[in-house]
Amino acid sequence: FFYFFINKENTEQQLFMNELKAQRLGEHLILEIKEQNYDRLREIKSTSFIQHDFQAFEKLHNIAFPQTYYDAKTITERLSHECILKVLKTEDNELQGYAYFEIDTEMAEASVEYIAISPNAQNQGLGTMLLKEVLTEMFSYSQIKEIKLCVDNSNSQANHVYMKAGFEPKNILISYHLKQ
């Protein structure tokens, strides 16, 4: 099996994939934000994950990302100075959302791996706020100058949150699957 990502503007490669009878899987949007264009937040409402949050975190993670590459247990086992899990809670300590991100200062890279808001807390601006908090923390590392994301182009809700936080679209990639 082979998987390919081809820029939507590269029509010759798309024709070649069609000739090979490769299966078109979908479109992915590449988003980018630069540290120089980002206004850091002064107030942070999210807190670091604590073990007491695990059950609620696991439940939300399974709802938001069923059958994904990291389950909740794996995420919490990876936690370190470079692998960070932030949670957003109500005054009553009810989990409203979380964000898991990774920082690699040696490679000067940072990635938002997961961000989710509980269904009953959506459409209140919490996703944008949490993402801005995460970006503020990511850009606090002097080595991190830009962050790129690859998001399903049809996920308009997520794309809206990313763009509200300051990300700009850069490219659209088409994914293909080729059976040998």
XYZ file of C-alpha atoms in Angstrom:
180
model
C 0.000 0.000 0.000
C 1.126 3.514 -0.770
C -0.298 6.793 0.472
C 0.325 10.087 -1.322
C -0.357 13.751 -0.650
C -0.413 15.902 -3.752
C -0.869 19.654 -3.847
C -4.266 20.519 -5.329
C -2.547 22.859 -7.788
C -0.457 19.984 -9.194
C -2.925 18.800 -11.832
C -0.355 16.659 -13.670
C 0.236 14.496 -10.599
C -3.522 14.211 -10.045
C -3.934 12.918 -13.602
C -1.102 10.454 -12.972
C -2.850 9.197 -9.809
C -6.028 8.709 -11.860
C -4.093 6.746 -14.494
C -2.712 4.515 -11.730
C -6.277 4.061 -10.443
C -5.280 5.431 -7.032
C -8.200 6.018 -4.693
C -8.772 9.664 -3.778
C -9.339 9.801 -0.008
C -9.925 13.473 0.688
C -8.467 16.938 0.962
C -6.274 18.302 3.710
C -5.719 21.954 4.474
C -2.257 23.140 5.514
C -2.545 26.043 7.954
C 0.263 28.184 9.303
C 0.761 30.791 11.995
C 3.952 32.772 12.550
C 5.125 33.875 15.976
C 5.742 37.429 14.732
C 2.055 37.738 13.738
C 0.644 36.273 16.948
C -0.538 38.343 19.920
C 0.085 36.280 23.041
C -2.613 36.047 25.679
C -1.978 37.594 29.065
C -4.548 35.483 30.930
C -4.525 31.677 30.818
C -7.552 29.745 32.094
C -6.449 26.208 31.253
C -4.378 24.183 33.696
C -1.974 21.289 33.442
C -3.532 17.834 33.423
C -3.635 16.019 36.763
C -4.418 12.336 37.233
C -7.767 13.236 38.840
C -8.849 14.515 35.369
C -8.145 11.187 33.631
C -11.641 9.665 33.514
C -13.288 12.805 32.094
C -10.355 13.359 29.716
C -10.526 9.775 28.440
C -14.285 10.016 27.876
C -13.986 13.263 25.887
C -10.971 11.989 23.922
C -12.878 8.841 22.901
C -15.868 10.917 21.775
C -13.807 13.484 19.863
C -11.204 11.139 18.363
C -12.445 7.551 18.159
C -9.826 5.098 16.846
C -7.026 7.651 16.679
C -3.269 7.127 16.855
C -2.930 7.997 20.592
C -5.500 6.834 23.113
C -5.947 8.729 26.393
C -3.640 6.386 28.320
C -0.849 6.804 25.751
C -1.172 10.590 25.870
C -0.896 10.680 29.652
C 2.070 8.282 29.567
C 3.869 10.603 27.112
C 3.514 13.717 29.289
C 6.793 15.587 29.834
C 8.292 19.048 29.302
C 7.890 18.431 25.549
C 4.510 16.649 25.568
C 1.921 18.818 27.265
C -1.752 18.255 28.093
C -3.801 21.265 29.143
C -7.351 20.989 30.441
C -10.088 23.577 30.647
C -12.532 23.169 33.534
C -15.538 24.967 34.973
C -15.474 26.454 38.461
C -17.112 23.176 39.557
C -14.113 21.237 38.178
C -16.076 19.806 35.218
C -13.914 19.179 32.145
C -14.885 21.477 29.276
C -12.028 20.677 26.927
C -8.389 19.776 26.483
C -5.438 20.313 24.210
C -2.452 18.013 23.778
C 0.605 19.444 22.047
C 4.241 18.594 21.540
C 7.326 20.809 21.457
C 10.648 19.777 19.912
C 13.097 22.590 20.672
C 15.980 20.758 18.999
C 14.115 20.693 15.680
C 12.384 24.048 16.388
C 8.982 22.417 15.807
C 5.709 22.391 17.695
C 2.487 20.570 16.897
C -1.056 20.605 18.178
C -1.920 16.913 18.200
C -5.414 17.088 19.707
C -7.822 19.771 20.813
C -11.408 19.066 21.839
C -14.277 20.799 23.578
C -17.072 18.860 25.307
C -20.292 18.793 23.272
C -22.168 20.707 26.006
C -19.471 23.453 26.058
C -19.203 24.046 22.304
C -20.100 27.260 20.462
C -19.035 29.436 23.397
C -15.607 30.450 22.061
C -13.810 27.976 24.327
C -12.060 26.159 21.471
C -10.581 29.383 20.119
C -9.597 30.517 23.608
C -7.929 27.178 24.428
C -6.098 27.145 21.087
C -4.837 30.701 21.690
C -3.628 29.643 25.150
C -1.759 26.697 23.611
C -0.213 28.944 20.940
C 0.865 31.381 23.648
C 2.657 28.561 25.449
C 4.163 27.141 22.247
C 5.537 30.534 21.212
C 7.018 31.019 24.695
C 9.789 28.672 23.499
C 12.296 30.930 21.729
C 13.045 28.227 19.128
C 9.423 28.095 17.886
C 8.897 30.688 15.135
C 5.988 29.133 13.208
C 3.474 26.342 13.577
C 1.885 24.415 10.729
C -1.146 22.148 10.905
C -2.696 19.647 8.542
C -6.477 19.500 8.962
C -9.227 17.745 7.045
C -10.405 20.414 4.601
C -14.042 19.386 5.077
C -13.875 19.930 8.862
C -15.262 23.457 8.686
C -15.812 23.716 12.455
C -12.152 22.969 13.270
C -10.871 25.101 10.385
C -12.999 28.021 11.625
C -11.426 27.751 15.100
C -7.889 27.594 13.688
C -8.431 30.625 11.472
C -10.093 32.585 14.298
C -6.969 31.929 16.370
C -4.790 33.413 13.594
C -3.827 30.489 11.346
C -3.753 31.204 7.618
C -4.391 28.666 4.832
C -1.260 27.815 2.828
C -2.004 24.764 0.669
C -4.605 22.128 -0.018
C -3.290 18.589 -0.350
C -5.234 15.718 -1.862
C -4.626 12.339 -0.291
C -4.502 9.186 -2.367
C -4.256 5.497 -1.565
C -2.674 3.122 -4.054
C -2.884 -0.650 -3.743
C 0.073 -2.468 -5.246
